Coordinates of C-alpha atoms in Angstrom, one line a residue:
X1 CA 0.0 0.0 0.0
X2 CA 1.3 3.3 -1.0
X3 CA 1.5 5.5 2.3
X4 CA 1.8 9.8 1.6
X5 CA 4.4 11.9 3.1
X6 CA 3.5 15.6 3.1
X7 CA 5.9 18.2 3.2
X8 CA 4.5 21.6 4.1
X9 CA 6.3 24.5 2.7
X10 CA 7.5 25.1 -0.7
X11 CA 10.7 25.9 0.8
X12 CA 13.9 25.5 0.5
X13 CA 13.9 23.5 3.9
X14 CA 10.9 21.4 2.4
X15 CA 12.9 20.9 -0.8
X16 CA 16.0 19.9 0.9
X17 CA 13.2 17.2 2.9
X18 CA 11.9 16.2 -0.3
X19 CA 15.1 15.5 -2.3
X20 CA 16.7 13.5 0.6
X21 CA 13.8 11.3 1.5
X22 CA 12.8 10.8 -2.3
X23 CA 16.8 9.4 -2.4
X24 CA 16.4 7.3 0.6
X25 CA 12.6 5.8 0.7
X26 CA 11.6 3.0 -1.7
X27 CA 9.5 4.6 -4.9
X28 CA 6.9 2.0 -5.0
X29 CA 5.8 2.3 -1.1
X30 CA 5.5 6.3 -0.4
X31 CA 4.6 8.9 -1.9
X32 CA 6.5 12.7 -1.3
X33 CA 3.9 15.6 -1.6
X34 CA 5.4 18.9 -1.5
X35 CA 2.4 21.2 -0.5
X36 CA 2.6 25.3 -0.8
X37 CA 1.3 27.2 2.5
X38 CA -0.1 30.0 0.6
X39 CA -1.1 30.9 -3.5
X40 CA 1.9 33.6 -3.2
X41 CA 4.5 31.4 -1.9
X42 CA 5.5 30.3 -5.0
X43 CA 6.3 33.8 -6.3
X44 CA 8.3 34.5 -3.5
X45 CA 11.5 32.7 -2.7
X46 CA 11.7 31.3 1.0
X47 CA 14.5 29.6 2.4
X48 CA 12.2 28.1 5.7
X49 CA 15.2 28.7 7.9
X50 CA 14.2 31.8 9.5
X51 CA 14.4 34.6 5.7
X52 CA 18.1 36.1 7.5
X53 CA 19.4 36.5 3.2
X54 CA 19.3 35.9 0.3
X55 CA 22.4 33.5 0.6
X56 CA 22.7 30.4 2.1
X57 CA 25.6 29.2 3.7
X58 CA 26.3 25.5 2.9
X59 CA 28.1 23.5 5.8
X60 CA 31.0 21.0 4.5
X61 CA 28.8 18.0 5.7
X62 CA 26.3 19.2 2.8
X63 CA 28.4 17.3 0.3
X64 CA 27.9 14.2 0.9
X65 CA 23.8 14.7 0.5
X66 CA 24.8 16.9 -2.7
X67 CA 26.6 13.7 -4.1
X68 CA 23.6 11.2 -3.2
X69 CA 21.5 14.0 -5.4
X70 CA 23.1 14.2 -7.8
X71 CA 24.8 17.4 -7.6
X72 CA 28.7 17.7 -7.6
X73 CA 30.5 21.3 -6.2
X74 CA 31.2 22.4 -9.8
X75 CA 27.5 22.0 -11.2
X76 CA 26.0 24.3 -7.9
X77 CA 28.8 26.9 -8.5
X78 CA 27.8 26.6 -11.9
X79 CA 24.1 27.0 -12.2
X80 CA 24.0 29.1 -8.9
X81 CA 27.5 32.2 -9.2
X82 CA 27.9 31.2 -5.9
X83 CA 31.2 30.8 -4.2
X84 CA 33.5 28.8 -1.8
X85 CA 34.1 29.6 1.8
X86 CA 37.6 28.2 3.2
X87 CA 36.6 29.7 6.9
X88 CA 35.2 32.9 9.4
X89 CA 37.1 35.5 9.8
X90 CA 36.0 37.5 12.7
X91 CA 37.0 41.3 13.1
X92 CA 36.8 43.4 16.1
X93 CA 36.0 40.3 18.7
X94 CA 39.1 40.4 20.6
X95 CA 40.1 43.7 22.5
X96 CA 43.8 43.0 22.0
X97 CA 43.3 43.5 17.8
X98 CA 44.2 40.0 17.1
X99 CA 43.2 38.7 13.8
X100 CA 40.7 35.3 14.3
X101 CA 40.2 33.2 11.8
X102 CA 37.8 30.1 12.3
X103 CA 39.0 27.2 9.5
X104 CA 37.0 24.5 8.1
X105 CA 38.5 21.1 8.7
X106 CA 41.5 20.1 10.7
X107 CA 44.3 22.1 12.2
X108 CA 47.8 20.3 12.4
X109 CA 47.5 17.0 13.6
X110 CA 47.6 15.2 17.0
X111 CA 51.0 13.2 17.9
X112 CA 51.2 10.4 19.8
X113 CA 47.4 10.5 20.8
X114 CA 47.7 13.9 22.1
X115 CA 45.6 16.7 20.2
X116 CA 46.9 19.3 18.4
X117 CA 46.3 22.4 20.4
X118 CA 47.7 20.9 23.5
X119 CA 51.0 20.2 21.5
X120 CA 50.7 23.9 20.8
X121 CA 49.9 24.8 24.5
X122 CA 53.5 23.1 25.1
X123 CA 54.6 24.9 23.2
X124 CA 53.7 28.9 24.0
X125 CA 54.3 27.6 27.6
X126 CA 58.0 27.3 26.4
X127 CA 58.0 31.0 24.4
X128 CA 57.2 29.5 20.9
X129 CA 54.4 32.6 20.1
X130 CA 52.6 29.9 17.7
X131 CA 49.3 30.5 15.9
X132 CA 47.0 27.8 15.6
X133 CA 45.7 28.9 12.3
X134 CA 48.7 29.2 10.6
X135 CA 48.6 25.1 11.1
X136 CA 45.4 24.9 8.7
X137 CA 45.4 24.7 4.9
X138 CA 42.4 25.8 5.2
X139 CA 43.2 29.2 6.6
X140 CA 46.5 29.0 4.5
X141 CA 44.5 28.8 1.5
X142 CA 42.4 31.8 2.1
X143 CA 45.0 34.2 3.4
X144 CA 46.7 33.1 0.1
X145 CA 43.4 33.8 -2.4
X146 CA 43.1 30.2 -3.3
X147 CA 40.4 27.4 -4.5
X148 CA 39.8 24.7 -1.9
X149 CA 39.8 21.3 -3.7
X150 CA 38.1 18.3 -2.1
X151 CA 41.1 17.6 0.0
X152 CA 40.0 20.6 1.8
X153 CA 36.3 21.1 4.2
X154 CA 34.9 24.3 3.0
X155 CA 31.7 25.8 3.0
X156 CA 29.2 27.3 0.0
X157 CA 27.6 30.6 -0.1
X158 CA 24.8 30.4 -2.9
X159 CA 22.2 32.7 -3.8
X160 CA 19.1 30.6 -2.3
X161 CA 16.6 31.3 -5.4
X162 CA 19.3 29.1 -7.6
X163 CA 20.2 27.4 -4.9
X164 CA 16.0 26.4 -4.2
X165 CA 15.3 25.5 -8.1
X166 CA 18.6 23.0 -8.2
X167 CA 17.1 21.5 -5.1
X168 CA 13.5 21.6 -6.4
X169 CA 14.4 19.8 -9.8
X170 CA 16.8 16.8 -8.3
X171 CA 13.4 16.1 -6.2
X172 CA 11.1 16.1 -9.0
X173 CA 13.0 14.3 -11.1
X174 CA 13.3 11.5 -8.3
X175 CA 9.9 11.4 -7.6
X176 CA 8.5 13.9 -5.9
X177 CA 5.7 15.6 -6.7
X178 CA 4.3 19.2 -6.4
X179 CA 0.8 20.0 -5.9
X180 CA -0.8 23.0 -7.7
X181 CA -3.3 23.7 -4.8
X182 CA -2.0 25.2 -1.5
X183 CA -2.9 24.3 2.0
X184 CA -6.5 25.5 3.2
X185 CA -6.4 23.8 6.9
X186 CA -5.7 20.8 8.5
X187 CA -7.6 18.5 10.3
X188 CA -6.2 17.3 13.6
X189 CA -7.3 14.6 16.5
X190 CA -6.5 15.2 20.3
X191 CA -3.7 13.0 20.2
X192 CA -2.0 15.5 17.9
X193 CA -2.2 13.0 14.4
X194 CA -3.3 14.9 11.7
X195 CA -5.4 12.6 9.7
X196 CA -6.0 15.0 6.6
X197 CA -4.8 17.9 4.8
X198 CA -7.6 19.8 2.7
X199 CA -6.3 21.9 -0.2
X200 CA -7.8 25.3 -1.4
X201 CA -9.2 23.3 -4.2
X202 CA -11.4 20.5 -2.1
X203 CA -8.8 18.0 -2.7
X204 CA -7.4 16.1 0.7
X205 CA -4.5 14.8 1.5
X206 CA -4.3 11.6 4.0
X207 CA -0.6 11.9 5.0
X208 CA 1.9 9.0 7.0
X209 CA 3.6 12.2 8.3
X210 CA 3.6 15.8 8.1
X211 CA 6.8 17.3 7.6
X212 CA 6.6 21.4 8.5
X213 CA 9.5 23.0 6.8
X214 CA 6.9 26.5 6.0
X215 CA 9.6 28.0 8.3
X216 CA 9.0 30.7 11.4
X217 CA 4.9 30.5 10.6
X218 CA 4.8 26.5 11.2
X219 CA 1.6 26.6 9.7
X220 CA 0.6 22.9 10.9
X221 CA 3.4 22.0 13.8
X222 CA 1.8 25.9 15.3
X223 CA -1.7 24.4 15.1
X224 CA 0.0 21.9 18.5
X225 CA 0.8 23.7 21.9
X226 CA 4.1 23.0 22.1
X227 CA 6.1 24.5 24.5
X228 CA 9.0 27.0 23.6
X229 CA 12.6 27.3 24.8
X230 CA 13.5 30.5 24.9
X231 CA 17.5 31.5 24.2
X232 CA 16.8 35.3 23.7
X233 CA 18.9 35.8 27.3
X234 CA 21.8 34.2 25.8
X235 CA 21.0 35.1 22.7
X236 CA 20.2 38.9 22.6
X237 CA 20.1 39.7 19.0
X238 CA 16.7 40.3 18.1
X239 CA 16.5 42.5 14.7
X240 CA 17.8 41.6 11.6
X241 CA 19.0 43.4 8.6
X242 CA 20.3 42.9 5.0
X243 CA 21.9 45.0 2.4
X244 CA 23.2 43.6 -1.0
X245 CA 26.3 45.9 -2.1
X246 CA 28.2 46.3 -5.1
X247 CA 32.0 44.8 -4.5
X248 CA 34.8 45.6 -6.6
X249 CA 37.4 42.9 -7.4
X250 CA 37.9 39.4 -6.9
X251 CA 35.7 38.0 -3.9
X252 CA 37.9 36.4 -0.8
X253 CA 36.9 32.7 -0.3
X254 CA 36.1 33.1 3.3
X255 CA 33.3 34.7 5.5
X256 CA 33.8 37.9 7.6
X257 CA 31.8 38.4 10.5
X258 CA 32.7 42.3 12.7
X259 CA 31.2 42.8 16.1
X260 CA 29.9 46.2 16.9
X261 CA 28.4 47.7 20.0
X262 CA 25.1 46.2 19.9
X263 CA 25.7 42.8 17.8
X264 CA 27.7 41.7 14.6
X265 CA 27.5 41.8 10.8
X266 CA 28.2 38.8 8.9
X267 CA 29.5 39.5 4.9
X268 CA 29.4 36.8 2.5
X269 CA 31.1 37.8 -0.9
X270 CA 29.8 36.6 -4.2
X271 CA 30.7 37.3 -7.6
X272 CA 30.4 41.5 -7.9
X273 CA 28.5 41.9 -4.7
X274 CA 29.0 41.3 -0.9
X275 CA 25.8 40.5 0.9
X276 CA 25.5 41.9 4.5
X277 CA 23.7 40.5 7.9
X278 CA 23.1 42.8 10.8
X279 CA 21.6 41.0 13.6
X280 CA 21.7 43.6 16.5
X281 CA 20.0 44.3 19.5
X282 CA 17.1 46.7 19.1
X283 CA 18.4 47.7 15.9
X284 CA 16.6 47.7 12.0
X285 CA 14.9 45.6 10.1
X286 CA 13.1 42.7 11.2
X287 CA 12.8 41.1 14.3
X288 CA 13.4 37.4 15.0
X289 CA 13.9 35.2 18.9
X290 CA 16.7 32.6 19.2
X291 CA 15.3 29.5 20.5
X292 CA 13.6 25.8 19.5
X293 CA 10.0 24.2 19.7
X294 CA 10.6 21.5 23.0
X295 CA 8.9 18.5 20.9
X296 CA 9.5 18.8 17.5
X297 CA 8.1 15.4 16.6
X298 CA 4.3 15.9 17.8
X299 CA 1.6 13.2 17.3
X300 CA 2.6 12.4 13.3
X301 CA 4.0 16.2 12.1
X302 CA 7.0 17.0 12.4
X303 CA 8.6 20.5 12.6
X304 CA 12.0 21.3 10.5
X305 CA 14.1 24.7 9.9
X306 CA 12.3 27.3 11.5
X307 CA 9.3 25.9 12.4
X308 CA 11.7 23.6 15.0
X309 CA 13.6 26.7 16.5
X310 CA 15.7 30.2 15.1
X311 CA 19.6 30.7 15.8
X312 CA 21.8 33.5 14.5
X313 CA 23.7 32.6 11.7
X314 CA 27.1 33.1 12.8
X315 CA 27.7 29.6 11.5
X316 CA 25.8 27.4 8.6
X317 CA 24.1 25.3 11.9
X318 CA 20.7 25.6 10.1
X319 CA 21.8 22.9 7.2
X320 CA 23.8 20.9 9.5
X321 CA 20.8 20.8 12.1
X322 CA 18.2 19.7 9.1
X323 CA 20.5 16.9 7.8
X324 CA 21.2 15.3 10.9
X325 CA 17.3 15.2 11.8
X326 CA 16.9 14.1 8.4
X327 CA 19.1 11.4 9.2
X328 CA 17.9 10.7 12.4
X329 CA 14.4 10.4 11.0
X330 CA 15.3 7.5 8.4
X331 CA 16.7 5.2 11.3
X332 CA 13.4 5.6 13.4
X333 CA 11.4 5.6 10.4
X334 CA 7.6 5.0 11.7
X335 CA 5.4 2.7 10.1
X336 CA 2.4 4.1 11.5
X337 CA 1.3 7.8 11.8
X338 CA 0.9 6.5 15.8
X339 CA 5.0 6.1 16.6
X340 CA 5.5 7.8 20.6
X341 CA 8.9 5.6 20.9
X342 CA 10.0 6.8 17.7
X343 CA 9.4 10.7 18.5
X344 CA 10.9 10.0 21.5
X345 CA 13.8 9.5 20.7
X346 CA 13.5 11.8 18.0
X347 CA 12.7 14.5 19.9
X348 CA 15.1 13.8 22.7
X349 CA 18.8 13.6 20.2
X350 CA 17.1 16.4 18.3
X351 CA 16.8 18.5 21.5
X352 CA 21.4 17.6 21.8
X353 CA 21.8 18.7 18.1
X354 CA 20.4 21.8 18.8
X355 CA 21.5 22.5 22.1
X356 CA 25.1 21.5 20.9
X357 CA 24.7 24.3 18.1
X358 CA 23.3 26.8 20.4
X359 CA 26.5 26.5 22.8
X360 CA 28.8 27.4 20.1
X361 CA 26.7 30.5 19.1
X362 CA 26.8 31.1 22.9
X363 CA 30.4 30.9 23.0
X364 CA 31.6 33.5 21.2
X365 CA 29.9 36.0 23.5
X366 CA 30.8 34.6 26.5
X367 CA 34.6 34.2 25.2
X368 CA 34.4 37.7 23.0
X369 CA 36.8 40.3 25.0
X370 CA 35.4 43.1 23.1
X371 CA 34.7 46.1 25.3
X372 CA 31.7 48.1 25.3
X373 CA 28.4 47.8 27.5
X374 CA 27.2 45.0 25.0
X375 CA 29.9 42.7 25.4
X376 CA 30.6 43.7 28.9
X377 CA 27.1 42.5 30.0
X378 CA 27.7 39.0 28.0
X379 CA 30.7 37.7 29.6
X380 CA 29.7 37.2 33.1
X381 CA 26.0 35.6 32.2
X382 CA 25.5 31.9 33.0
X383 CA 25.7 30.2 30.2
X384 CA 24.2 27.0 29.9
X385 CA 25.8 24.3 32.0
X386 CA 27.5 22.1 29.0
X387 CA 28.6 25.1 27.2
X388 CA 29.8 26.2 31.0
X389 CA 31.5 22.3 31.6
X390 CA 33.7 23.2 28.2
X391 CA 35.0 27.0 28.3
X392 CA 35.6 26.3 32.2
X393 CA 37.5 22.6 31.4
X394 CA 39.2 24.1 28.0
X395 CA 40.3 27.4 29.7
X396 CA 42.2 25.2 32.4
X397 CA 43.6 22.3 31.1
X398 CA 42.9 22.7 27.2
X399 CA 40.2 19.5 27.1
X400 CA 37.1 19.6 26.1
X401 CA 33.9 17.5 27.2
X402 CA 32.0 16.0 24.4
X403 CA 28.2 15.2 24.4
X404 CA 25.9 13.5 22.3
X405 CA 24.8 14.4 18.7
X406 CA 26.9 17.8 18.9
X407 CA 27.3 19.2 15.3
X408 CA 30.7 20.7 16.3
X409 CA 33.4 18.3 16.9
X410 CA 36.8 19.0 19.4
X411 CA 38.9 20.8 16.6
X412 CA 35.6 22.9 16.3
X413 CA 35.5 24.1 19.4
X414 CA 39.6 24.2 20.1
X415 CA 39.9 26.3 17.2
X416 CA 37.1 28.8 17.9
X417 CA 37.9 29.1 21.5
X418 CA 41.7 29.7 20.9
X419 CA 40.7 32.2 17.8
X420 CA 38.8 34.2 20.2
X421 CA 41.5 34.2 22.9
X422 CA 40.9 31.7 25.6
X423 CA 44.0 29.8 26.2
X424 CA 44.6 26.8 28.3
X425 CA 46.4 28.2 31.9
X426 CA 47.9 24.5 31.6
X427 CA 48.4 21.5 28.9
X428 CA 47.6 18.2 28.9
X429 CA 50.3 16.6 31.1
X430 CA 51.0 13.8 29.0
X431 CA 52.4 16.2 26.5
X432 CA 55.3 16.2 28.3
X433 CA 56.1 12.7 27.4
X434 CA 57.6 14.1 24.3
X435 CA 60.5 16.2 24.2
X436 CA 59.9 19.4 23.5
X437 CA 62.4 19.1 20.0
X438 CA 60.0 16.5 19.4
X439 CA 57.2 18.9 19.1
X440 CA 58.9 21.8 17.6
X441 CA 59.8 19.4 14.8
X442 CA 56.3 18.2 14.8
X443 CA 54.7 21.8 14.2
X444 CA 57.5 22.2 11.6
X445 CA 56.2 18.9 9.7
X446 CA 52.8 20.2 9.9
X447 CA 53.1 23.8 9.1
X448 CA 55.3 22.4 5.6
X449 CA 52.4 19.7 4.5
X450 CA 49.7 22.4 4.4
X451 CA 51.9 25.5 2.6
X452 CA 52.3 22.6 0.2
X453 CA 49.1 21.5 -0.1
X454 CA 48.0 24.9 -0.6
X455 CA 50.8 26.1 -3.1
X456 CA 49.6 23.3 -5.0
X457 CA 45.8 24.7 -5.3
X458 CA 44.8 27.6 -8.1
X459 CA 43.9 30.8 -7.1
X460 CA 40.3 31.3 -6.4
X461 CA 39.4 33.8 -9.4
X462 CA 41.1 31.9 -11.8
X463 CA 39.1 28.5 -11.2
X464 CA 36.1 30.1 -10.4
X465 CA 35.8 33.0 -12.9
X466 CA 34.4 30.3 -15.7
X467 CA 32.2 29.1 -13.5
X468 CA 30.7 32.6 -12.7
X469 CA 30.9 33.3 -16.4
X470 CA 28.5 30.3 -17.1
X471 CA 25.8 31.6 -14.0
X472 CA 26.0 34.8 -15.9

């Protein structure tokens, strides 16, 4: 028997949804609806992760789901003008001046089962002034203006209209289809299924599950009274703002993201323009509130993007977030629209993915030594009592707690907390099983592979400027 899966939102969350599960659900036993919220929605692009731009930043973890669409790196730079990004850099987070740069993929390499940055702390406590970055091809690579290969993480920053149709046309051509009638209203029982979607043009839909990727409205997952976890207290930024500005020259393959006094801009260049974020406190523009829906599976809909929770953007953690619940729904995969044990557990690693991202937002305001009244009231807040186990734990011995389903790994968090400023007071103590010539000569090793690896990449305009010519 053919059973329906309706996703809610013509979105770019819902075609992400749509395109994944199409690639990863047998043809011949479900059907994928993709159902609009509203007879304009179509006209308008929507990215159903919360509307911040009209970019998208693409996490490195997004290529494996490219690949299993059908998409490779060069055909989305190609149909989209978008462009690589080897990193962050952040400007004016640190009060000393210091340049931070946050790197895609891994920095050095541990020794001896020791991690990286604690062979570094060895070494500053022994007057070597080493940067961690300069460690990372990645960072090497854009300091030096050059194209990341597939040797290298990066991230993508693509305009989401091209971005949306790419996505839109690997789902339809593996199945999925999309209805010409938008959603009227939904009919729901007390124990939260809903048993039937009813179209503005009397049609109904008798859906499995109800996927809600129509972004901050949550037009069916809002029908459920769900609680709300609010971050705004960590998580002050509450107006957003975008400006799309001409930019002279090549683009730089990386990110730039400058505090000010009452919140940050983020820049991601593209080919000719630079499109800018504001999220400020009480600023322009539009207003937004960090934090997630508590039970994001409910009864048999379940609530994606922004209809599951809002975070700034200082990082790509919307993607990351909607893949791994993506992933997470395939392994507990309900065969009836009645599955509690299922959302359960659903709900409950969902509720670690997100946390885990929140705490690394969180992070760079309680580790920021920025002055001003802003920052100054940041740093002393609690912070939540993970995020609290790892700046306390890295700040005096370098090491770093990890918990369940967080979408940052170690070198993550070393990196972004020792861009930012924090060092260790002390190193791991088994670093000083190896001789300190040992370790210098290590660093040297290290620091030599990735110059080389990056000499041996092109420079970013030449590889990408046919691309860009052929998005023209």
């Amino acid at each position: 028997m053919m059973q329906t899966i309706a996703i809610v939102g013509e979105t770019l969350c819902g075609w992400l949804t749509a395109a994944a599960l199409a690639h990863r659900l047998p043809r011949d036993r479900y059907r994928i609806l993709v159902v609009a919220t509203d007879t304009a929605e179509s006209e308008h692009v929507h990215d159903g992760f919360g509307d911040f731009a009209p970019v998208i930043a693409i996490p490195p973890q997004a290529a494996r789901f490219h690949a299993e669409v059908g998409l490779d790196e060069h055909a989305l730079l190609r149909a989209t003008g978008g462009g690589q990004a080897l990193g962050v850099a952040f400007g004016g987070w640190r009060n000393d001046g210091a340049a931070a740069f946050l790197p895609y993929g891994e920095t050095g390499a541990p020794r001896e089962g020791i991690a990286f940055h604690q062979l570094v702390a060895r070494a500053r406590a022994a007057n070597h002034p080493v940067r961690l970055a300069d460690y990372s091809a990645a960072a090497l690579a854009a300091q030096a203006g050059r194209c990341a290969d597939t040797s290298i993480p990066h991230a993508l920053h693509l305009p989401t209209a091209r971005y949306l149709a790419l996505i839109r046309a690997a789902a339809v051509n593996a199945g999925v289809q999309q209805l010409p009638a938008p959603l009227a209203t939904s009919a729901v029982e007390a124990a939260g299924i809903v048993t039937q979607l009813l179209l503005s043009d009397g049609s109904t839909i008798a859906p499995l599950l109800v996927l809600d990727c129509s972004g901050v409205a949550a037009s069916v997952a809002g029908q459920f009274e769900a609680a709300f976890e609010d971050w705004s207290h960590w998580l002050p930024c509450d107006h957003r703002h975008v400006e799309v500005i001409a930019a002279e020259g090549a683009p730089p393959p990386y990110s730039q993201v400058d505090a000010h006094n009452a919140g940050w801009t983020a820049t991601w260049p593209l080919n000719g323009v630079d499109v800018r974020l504001t999220c400020s406190v009480q600023g322009s523009g539009e207003r937004f509130r960090s934090g997630r829906r508590v039970d994001t599976w409910r009864g048999n809909c379940i609530a994606l993007g922004a209809a599951a929770g809002i975070l700034e953007p200082l990082h790509p953690t919307a993607l990351t977030l909607l893949l791994s619940s993506l992933a997470r729904l395939i392994q507990l995969w309900p065969a009836d629209p009645v599955a509690p044990i299922e959302a359960a557990a659903f709900n409950r690693a969902t509720a670690e993915a997100w946390e885990g991202a929140r705490d690394f937002v969180i992070a760079h305001y309680a580790v920021a030594s920025r002055a001003g009244a802003f920052w100054d009231q940041r740093r002393p807040m609690p912070v939540p009592e993970r995020l609290s186990a790892k700046r306390d734990l890295f700040a005096a011995r370098g090491r770093l707690p990890m918990f369940d389903e967080e979408p940052f790994d170690e070198a993550d968090w070393a990196a972004m907390f020792d861009a930012l400023g924090l060092m260790p007071r002390r190193y791991d103590a088994r670093a000083d099983l190896i001789p300190l010539t040992d370790i210098e000569q290590h660093l040297v090793e290290q620091r030599t592979r990735a110059i080389a690896q990056v000499r041996a990449l092109p420079r970013y305009v030449d590889a990408m400027a046919p691309l860009w010519r052929a998005a023209a």
